[in-house]
mmCIF file with all atom_site columns, N, CA, C and O in Angstrom:
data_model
loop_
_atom_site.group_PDB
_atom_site.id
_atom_site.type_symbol
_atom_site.label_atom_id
_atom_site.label_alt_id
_atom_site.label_comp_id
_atom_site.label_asym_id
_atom_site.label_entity_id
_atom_site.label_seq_id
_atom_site.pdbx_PDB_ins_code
_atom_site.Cartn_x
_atom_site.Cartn_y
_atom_site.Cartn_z
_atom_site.occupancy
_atom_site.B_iso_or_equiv
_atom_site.pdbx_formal_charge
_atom_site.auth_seq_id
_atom_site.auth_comp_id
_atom_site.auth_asym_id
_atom_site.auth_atom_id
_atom_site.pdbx_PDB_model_num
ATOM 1   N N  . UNK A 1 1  ? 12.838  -12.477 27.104  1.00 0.00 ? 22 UNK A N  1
ATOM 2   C CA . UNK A 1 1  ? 11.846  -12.948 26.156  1.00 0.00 ? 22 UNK A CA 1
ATOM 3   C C  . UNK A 1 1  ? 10.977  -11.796 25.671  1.00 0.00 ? 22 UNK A C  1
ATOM 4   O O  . UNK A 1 1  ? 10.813  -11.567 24.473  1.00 0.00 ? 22 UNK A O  1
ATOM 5   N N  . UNK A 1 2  ? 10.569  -11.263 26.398  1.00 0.00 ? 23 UNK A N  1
ATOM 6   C CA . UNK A 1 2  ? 9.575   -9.961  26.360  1.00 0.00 ? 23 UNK A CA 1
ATOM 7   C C  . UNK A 1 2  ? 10.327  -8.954  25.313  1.00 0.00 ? 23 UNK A C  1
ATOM 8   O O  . UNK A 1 2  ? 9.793   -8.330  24.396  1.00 0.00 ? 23 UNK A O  1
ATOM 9   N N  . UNK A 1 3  ? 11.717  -8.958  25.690  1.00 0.00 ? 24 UNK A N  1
ATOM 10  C CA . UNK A 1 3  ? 12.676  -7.992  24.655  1.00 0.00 ? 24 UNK A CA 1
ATOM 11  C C  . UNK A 1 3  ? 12.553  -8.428  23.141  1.00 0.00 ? 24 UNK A C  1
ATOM 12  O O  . UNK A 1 3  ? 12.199  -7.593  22.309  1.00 0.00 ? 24 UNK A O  1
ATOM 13  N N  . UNK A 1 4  ? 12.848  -9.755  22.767  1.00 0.00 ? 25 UNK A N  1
ATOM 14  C CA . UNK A 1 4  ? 12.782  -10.109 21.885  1.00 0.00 ? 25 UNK A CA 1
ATOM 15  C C  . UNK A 1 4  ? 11.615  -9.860  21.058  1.00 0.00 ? 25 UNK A C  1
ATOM 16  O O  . UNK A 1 4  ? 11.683  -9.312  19.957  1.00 0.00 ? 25 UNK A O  1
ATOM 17  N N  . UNK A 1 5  ? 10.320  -10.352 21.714  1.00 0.00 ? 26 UNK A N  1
ATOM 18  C CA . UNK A 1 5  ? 9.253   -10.333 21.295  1.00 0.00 ? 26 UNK A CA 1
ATOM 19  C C  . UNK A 1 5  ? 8.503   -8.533  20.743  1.00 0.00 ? 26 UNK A C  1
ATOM 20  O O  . UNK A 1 5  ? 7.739   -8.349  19.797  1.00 0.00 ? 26 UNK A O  1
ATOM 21  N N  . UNK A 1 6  ? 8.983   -7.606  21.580  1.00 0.00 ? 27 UNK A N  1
ATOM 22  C CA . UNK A 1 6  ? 9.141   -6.436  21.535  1.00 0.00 ? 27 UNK A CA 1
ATOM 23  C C  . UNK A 1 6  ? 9.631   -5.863  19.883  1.00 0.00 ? 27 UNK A C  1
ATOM 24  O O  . UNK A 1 6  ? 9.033   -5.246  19.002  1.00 0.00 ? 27 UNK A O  1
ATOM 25  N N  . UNK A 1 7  ? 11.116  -6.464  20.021  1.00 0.00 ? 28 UNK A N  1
ATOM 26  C CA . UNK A 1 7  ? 11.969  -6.204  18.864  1.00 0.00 ? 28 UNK A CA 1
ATOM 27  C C  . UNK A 1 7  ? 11.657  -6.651  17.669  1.00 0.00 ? 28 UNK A C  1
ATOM 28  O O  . UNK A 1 7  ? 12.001  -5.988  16.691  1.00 0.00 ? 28 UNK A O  1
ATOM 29  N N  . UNK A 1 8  ? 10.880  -7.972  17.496  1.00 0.00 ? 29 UNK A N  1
ATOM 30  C CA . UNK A 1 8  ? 9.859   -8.386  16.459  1.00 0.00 ? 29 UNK A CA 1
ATOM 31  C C  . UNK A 1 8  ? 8.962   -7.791  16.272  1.00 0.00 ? 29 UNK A C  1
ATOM 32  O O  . UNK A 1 8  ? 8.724   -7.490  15.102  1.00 0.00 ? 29 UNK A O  1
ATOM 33  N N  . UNK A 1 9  ? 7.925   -7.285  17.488  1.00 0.00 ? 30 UNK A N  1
ATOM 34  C CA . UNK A 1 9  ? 6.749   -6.786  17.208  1.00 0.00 ? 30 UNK A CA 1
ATOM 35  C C  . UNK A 1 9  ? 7.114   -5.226  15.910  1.00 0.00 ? 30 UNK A C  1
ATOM 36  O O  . UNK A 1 9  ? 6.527   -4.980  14.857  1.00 0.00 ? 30 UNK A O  1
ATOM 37  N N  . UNK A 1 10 ? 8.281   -4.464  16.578  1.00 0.00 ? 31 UNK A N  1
ATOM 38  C CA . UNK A 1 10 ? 8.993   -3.239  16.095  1.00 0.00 ? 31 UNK A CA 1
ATOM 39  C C  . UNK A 1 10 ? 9.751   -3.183  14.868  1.00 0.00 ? 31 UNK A C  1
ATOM 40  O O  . UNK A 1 10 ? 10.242  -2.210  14.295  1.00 0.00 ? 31 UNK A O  1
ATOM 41  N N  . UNK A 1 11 ? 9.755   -4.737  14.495  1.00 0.00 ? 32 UNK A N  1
ATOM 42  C CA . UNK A 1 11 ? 10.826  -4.443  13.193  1.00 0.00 ? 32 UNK A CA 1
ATOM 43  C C  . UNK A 1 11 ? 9.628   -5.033  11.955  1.00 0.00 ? 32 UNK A C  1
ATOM 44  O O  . UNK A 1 11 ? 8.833   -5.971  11.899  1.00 0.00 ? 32 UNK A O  1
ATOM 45  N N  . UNK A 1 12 ? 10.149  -3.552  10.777  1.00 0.00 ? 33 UNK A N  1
ATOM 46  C CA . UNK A 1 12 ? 8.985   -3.270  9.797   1.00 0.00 ? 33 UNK A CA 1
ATOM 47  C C  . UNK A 1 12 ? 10.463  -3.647  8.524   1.00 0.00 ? 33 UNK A C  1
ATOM 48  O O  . UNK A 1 12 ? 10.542  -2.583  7.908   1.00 0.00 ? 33 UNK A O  1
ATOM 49  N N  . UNK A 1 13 ? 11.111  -4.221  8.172   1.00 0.00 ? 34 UNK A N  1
ATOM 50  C CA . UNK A 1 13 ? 11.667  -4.793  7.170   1.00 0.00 ? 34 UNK A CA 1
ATOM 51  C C  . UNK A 1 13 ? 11.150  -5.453  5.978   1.00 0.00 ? 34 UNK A C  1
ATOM 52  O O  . UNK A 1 13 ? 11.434  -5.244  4.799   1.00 0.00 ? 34 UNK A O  1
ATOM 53  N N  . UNK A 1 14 ? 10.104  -6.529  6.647   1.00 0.00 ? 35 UNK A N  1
ATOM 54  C CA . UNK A 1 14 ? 9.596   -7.289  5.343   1.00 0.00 ? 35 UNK A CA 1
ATOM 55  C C  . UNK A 1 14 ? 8.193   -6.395  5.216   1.00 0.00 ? 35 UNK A C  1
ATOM 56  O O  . UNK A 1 14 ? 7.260   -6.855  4.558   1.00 0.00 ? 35 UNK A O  1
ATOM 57  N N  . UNK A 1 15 ? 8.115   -5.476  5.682   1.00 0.00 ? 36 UNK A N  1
ATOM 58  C CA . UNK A 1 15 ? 6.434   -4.174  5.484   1.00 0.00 ? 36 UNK A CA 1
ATOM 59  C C  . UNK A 1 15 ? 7.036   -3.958  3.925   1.00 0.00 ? 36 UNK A C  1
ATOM 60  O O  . UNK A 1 15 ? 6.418   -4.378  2.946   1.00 0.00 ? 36 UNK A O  1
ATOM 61  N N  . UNK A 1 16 ? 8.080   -3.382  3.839   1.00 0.00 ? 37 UNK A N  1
ATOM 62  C CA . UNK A 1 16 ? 7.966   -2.357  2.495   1.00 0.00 ? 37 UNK A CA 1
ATOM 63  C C  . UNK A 1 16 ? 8.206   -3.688  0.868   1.00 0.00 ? 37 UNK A C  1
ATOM 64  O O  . UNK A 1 16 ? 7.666   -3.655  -0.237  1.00 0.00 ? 37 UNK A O  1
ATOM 65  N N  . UNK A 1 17 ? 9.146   -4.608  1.407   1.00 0.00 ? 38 UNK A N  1
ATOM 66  C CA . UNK A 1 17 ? 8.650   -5.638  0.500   1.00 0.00 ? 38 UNK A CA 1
ATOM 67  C C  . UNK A 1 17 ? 7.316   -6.405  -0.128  1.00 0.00 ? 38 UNK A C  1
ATOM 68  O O  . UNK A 1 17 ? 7.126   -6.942  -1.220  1.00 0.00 ? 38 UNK A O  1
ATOM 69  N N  . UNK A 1 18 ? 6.588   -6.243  0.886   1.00 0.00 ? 39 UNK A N  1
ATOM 70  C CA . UNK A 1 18 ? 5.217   -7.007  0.887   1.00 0.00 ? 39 UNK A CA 1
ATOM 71  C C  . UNK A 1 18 ? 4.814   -5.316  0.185   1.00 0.00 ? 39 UNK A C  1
ATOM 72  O O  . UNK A 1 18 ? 4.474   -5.472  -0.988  1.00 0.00 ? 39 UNK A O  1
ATOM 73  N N  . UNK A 1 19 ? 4.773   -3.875  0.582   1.00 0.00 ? 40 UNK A N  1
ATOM 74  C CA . UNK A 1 19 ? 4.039   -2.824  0.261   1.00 0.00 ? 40 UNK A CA 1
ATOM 75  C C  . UNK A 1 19 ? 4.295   -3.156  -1.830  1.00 0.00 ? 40 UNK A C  1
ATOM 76  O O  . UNK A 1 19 ? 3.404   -3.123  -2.678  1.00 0.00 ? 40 UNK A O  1
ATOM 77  N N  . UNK A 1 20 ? 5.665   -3.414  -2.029  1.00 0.00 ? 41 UNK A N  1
ATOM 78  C CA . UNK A 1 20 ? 6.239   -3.497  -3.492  1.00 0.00 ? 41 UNK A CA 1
ATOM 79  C C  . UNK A 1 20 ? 5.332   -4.523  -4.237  1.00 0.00 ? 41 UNK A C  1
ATOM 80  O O  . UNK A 1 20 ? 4.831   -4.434  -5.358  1.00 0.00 ? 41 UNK A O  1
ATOM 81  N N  . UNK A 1 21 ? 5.239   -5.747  -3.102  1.00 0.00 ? 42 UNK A N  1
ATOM 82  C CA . UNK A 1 21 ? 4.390   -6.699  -4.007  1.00 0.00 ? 42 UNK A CA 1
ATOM 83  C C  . UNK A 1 21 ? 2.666   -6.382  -4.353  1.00 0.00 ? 42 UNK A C  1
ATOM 84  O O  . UNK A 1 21 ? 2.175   -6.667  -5.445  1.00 0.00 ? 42 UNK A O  1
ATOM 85  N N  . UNK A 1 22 ? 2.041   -5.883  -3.459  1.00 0.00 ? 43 UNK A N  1
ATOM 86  C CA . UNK A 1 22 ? 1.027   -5.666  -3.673  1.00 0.00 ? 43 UNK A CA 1
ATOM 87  C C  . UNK A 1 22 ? 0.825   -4.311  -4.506  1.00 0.00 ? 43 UNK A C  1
ATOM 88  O O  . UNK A 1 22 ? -0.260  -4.083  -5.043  1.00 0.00 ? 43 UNK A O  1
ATOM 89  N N  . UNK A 1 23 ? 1.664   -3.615  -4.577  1.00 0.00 ? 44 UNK A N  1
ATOM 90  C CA . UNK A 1 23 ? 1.673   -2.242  -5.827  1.00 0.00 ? 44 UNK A CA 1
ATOM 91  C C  . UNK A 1 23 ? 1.660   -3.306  -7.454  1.00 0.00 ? 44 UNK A C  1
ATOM 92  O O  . UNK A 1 23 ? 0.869   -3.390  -8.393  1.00 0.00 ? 44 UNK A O  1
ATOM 93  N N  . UNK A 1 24 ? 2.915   -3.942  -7.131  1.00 0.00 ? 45 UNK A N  1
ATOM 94  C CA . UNK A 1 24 ? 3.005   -4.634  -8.768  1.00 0.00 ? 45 UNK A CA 1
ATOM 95  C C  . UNK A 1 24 ? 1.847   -5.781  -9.190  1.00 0.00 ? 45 UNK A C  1
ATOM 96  O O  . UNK A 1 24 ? 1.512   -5.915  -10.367 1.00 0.00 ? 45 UNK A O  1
ATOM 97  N N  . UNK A 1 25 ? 1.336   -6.503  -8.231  1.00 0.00 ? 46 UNK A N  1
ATOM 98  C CA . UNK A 1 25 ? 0.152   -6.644  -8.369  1.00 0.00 ? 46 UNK A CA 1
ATOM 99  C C  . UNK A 1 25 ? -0.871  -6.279  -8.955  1.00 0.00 ? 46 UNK A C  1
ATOM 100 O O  . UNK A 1 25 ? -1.428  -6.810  -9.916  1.00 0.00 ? 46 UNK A O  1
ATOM 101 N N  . UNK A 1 26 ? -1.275  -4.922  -8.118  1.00 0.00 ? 47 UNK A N  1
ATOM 102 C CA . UNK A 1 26 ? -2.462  -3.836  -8.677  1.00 0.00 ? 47 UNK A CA 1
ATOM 103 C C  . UNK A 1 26 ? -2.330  -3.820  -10.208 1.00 0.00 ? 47 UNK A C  1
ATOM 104 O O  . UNK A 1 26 ? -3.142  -4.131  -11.080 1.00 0.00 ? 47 UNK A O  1
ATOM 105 N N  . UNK A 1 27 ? -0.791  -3.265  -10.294 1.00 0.00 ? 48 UNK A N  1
ATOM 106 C CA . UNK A 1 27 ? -0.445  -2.371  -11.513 1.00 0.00 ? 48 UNK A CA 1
ATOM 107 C C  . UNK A 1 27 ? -0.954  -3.737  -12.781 1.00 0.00 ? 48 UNK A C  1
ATOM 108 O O  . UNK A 1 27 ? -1.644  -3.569  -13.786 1.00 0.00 ? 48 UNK A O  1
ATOM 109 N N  . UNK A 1 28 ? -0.282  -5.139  -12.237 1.00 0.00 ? 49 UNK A N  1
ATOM 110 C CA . UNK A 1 28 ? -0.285  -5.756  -13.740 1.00 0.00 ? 49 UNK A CA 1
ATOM 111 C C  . UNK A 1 28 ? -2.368  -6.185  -13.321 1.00 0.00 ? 49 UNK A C  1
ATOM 112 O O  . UNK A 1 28 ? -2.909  -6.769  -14.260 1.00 0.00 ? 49 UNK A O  1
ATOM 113 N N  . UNK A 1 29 ? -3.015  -5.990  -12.466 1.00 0.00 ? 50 UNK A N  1
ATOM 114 C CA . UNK A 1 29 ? -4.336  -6.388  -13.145 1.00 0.00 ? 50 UNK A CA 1
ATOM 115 C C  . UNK A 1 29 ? -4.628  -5.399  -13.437 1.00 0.00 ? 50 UNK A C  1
ATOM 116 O O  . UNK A 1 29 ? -5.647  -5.550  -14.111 1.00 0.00 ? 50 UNK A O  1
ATOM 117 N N  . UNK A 1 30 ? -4.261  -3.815  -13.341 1.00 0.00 ? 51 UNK A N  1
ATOM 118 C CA . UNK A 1 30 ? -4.831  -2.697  -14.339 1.00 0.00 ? 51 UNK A CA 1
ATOM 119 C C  . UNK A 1 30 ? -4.497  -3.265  -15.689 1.00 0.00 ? 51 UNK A C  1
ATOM 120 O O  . UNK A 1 30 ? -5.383  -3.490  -16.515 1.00 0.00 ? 51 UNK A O  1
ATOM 121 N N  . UNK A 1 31 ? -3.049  -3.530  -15.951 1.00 0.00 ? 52 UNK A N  1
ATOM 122 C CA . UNK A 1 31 ? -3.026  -3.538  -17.670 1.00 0.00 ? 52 UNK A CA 1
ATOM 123 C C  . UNK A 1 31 ? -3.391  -4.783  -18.047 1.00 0.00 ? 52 UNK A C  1
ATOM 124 O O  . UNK A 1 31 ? -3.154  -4.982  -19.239 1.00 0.00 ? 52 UNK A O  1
ATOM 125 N N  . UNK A 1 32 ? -3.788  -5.524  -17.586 1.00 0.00 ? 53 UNK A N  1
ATOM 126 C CA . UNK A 1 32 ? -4.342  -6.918  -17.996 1.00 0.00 ? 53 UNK A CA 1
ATOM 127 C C  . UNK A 1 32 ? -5.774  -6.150  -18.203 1.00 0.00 ? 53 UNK A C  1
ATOM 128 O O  . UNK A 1 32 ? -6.233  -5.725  -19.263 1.00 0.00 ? 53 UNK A O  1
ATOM 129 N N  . UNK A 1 33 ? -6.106  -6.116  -17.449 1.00 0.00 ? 54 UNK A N  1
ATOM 130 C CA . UNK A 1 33 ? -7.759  -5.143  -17.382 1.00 0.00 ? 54 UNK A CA 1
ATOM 131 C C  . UNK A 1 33 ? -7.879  -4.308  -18.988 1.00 0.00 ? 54 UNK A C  1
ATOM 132 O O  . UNK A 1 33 ? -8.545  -4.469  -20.011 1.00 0.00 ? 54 UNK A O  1
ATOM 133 N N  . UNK A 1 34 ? -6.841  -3.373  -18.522 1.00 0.00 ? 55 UNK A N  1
ATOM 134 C CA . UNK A 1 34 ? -7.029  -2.412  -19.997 1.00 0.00 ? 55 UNK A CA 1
ATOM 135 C C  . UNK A 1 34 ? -6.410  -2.956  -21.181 1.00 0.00 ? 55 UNK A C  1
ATOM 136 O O  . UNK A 1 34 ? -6.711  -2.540  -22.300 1.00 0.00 ? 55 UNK A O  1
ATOM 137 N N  . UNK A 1 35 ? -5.890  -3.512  -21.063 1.00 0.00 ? 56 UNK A N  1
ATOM 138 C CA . UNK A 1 35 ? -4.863  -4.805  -22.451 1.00 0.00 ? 56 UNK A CA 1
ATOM 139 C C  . UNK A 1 35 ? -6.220  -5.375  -22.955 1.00 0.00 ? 56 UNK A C  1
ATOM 140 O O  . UNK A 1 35 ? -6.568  -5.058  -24.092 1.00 0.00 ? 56 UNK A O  1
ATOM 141 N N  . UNK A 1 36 ? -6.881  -6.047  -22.339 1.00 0.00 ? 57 UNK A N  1
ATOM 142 C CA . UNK A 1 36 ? -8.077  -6.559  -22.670 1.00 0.00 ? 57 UNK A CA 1
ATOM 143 C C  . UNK A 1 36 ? -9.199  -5.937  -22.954 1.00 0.00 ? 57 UNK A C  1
ATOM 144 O O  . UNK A 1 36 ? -9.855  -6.362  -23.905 1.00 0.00 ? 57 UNK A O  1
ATOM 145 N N  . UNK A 1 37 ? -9.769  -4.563  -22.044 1.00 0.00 ? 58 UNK A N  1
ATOM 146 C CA . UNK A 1 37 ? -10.604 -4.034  -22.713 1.00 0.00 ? 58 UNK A CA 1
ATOM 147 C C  . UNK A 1 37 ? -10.802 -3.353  -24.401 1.00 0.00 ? 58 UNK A C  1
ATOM 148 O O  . UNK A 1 37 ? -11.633 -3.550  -25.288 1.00 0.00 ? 58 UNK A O  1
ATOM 149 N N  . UNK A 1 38 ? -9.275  -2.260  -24.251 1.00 0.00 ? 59 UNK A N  1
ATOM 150 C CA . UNK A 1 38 ? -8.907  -1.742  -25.562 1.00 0.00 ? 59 UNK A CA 1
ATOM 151 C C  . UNK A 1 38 ? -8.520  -3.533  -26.835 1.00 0.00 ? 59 UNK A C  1
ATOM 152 O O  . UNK A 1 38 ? -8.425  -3.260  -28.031 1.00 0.00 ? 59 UNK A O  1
ATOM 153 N N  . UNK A 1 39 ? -8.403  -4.604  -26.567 1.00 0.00 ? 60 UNK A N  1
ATOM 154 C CA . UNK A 1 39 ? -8.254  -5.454  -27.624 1.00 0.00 ? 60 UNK A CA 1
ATOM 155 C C  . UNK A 1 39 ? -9.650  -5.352  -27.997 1.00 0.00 ? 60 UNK A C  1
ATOM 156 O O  . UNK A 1 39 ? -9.973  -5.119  -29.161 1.00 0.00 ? 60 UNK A O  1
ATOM 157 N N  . UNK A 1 40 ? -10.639 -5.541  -26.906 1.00 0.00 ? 61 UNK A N  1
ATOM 158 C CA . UNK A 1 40 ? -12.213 -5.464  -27.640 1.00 0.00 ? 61 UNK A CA 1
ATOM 159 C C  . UNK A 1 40 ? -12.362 -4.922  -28.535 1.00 0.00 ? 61 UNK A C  1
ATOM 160 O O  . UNK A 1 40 ? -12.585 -5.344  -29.670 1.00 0.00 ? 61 UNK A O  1
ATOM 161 N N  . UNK A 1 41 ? -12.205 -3.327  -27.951 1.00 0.00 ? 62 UNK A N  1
ATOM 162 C CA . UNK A 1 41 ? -12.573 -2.285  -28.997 1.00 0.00 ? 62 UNK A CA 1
ATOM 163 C C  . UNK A 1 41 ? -11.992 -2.141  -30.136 1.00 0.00 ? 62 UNK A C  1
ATOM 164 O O  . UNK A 1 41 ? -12.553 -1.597  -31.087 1.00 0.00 ? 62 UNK A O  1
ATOM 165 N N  . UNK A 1 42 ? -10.665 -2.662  -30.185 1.00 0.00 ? 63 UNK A N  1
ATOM 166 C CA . UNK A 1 42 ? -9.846  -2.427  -31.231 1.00 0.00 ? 63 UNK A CA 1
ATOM 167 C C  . UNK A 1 42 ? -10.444 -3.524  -32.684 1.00 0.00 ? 63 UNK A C  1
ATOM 168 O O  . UNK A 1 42 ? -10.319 -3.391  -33.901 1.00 0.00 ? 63 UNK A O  1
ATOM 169 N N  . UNK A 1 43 ? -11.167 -4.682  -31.752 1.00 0.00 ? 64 UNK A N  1
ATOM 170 C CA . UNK A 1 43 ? -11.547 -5.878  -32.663 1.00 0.00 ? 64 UNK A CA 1
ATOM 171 C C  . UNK A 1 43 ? -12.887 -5.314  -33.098 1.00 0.00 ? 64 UNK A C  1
ATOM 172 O O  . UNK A 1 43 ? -13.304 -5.473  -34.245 1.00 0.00 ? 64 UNK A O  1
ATOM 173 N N  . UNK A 1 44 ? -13.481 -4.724  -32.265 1.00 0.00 ? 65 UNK A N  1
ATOM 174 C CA . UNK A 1 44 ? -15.038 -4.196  -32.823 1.00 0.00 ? 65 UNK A CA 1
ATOM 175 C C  . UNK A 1 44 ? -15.137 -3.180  -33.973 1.00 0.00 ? 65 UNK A C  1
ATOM 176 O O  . UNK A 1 44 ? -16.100 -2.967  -34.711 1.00 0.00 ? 65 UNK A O  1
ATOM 177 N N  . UNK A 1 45 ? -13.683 -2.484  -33.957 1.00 0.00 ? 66 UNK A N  1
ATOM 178 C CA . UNK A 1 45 ? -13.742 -1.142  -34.686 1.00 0.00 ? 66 UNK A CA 1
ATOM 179 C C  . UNK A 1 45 ? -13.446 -1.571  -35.891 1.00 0.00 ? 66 UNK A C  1
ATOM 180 O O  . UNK A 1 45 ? -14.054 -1.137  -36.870 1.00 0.00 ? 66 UNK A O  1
ATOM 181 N N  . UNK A 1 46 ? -12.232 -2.705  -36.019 1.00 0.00 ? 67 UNK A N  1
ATOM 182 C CA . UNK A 1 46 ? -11.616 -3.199  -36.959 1.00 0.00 ? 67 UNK A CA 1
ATOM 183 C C  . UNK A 1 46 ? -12.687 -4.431  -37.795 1.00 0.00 ? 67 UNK A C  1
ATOM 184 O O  . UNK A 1 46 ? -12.402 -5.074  -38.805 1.00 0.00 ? 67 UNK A O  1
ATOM 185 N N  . UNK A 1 47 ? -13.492 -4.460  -37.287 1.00 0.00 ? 68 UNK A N  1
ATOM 186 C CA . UNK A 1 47 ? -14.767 -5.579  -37.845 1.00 0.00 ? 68 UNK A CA 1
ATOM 187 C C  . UNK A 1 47 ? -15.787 -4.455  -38.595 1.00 0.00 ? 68 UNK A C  1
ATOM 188 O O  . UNK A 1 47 ? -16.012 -4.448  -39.805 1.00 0.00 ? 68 UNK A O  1
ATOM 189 N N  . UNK A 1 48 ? -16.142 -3.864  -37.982 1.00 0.00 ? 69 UNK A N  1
ATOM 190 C CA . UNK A 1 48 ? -16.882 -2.689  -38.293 1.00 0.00 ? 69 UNK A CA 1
ATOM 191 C C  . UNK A 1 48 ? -16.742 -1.848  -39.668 1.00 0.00 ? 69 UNK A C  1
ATOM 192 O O  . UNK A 1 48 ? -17.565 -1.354  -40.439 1.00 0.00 ? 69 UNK A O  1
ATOM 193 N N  . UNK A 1 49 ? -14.893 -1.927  -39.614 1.00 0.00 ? 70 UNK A N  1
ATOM 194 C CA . UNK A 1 49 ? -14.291 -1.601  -41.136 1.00 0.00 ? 70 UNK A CA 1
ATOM 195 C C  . UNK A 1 49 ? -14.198 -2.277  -41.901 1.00 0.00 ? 70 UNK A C  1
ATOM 196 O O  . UNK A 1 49 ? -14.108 -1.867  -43.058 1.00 0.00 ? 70 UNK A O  1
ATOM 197 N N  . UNK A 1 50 ? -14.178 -3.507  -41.631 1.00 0.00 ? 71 UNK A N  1
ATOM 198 C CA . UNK A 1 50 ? -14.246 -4.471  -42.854 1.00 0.00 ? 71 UNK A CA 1
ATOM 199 C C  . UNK A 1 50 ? -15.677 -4.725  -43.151 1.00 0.00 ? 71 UNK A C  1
ATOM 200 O O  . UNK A 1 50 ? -15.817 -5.051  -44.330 1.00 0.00 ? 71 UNK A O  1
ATOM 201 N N  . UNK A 1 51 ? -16.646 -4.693  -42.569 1.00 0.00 ? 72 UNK A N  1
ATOM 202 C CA . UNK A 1 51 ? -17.931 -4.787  -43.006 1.00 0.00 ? 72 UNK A CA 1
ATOM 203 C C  . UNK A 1 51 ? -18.408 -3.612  -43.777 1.00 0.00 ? 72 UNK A C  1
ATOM 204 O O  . UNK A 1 51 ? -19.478 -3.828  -44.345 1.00 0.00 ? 72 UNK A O  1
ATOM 205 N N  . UNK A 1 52 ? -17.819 -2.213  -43.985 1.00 0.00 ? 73 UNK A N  1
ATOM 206 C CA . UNK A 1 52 ? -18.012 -0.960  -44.349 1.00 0.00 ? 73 UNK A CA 1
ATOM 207 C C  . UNK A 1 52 ? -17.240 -1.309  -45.670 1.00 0.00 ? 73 UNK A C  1
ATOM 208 O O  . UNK A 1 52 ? -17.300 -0.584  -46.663 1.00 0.00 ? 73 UNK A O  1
ATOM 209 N N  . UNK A 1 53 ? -16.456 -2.558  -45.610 1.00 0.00 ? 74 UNK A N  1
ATOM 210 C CA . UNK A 1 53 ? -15.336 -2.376  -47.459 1.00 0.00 ? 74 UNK A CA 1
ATOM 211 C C  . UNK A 1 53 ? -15.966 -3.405  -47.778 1.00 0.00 ? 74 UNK A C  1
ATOM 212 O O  . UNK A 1 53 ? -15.830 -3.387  -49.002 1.00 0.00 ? 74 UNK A O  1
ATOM 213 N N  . UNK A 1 54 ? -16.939 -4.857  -47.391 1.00 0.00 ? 75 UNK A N  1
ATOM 214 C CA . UNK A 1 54 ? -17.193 -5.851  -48.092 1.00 0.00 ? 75 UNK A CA 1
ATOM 215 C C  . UNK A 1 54 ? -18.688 -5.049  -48.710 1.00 0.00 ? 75 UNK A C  1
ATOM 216 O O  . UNK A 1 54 ? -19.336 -5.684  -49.542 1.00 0.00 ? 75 UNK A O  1
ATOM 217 N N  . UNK A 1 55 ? -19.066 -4.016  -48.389 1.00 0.00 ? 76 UNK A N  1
ATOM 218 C CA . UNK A 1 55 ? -20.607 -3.500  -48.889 1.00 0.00 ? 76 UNK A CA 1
ATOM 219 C C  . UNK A 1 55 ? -20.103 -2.910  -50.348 1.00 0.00 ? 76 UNK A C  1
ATOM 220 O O  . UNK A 1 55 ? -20.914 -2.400  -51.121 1.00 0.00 ? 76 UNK A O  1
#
């Protein structure tokens, strides 16, 4: 029993799967993050120009 329990404690198989999920994670709330920030700016800049052509 002790062996077994040993051999579980020692086996890192599902580590680097779980390491993959939490990388792709990170990665898509960075570009959700920056997808969204740069739409702001892109809408502020682009408002900004049309208020500069309706004058």
């Amino acid at each position: 029993m002790f062996d077994s329990l040993a051999k579980f404690y020692h086996d890192q198989s599902g580590g680097t799967a779980i390491e993959y999920a939490l990388i792709a994670g990170l990665v898509s709330i960075l570009i959700v993050t920056s997808v969204t920030t740069m739409g702001s700016i892109v809408s502020t800049t682009f408002t900004k120009i049309g208020i500069g052509f309706a004058r």
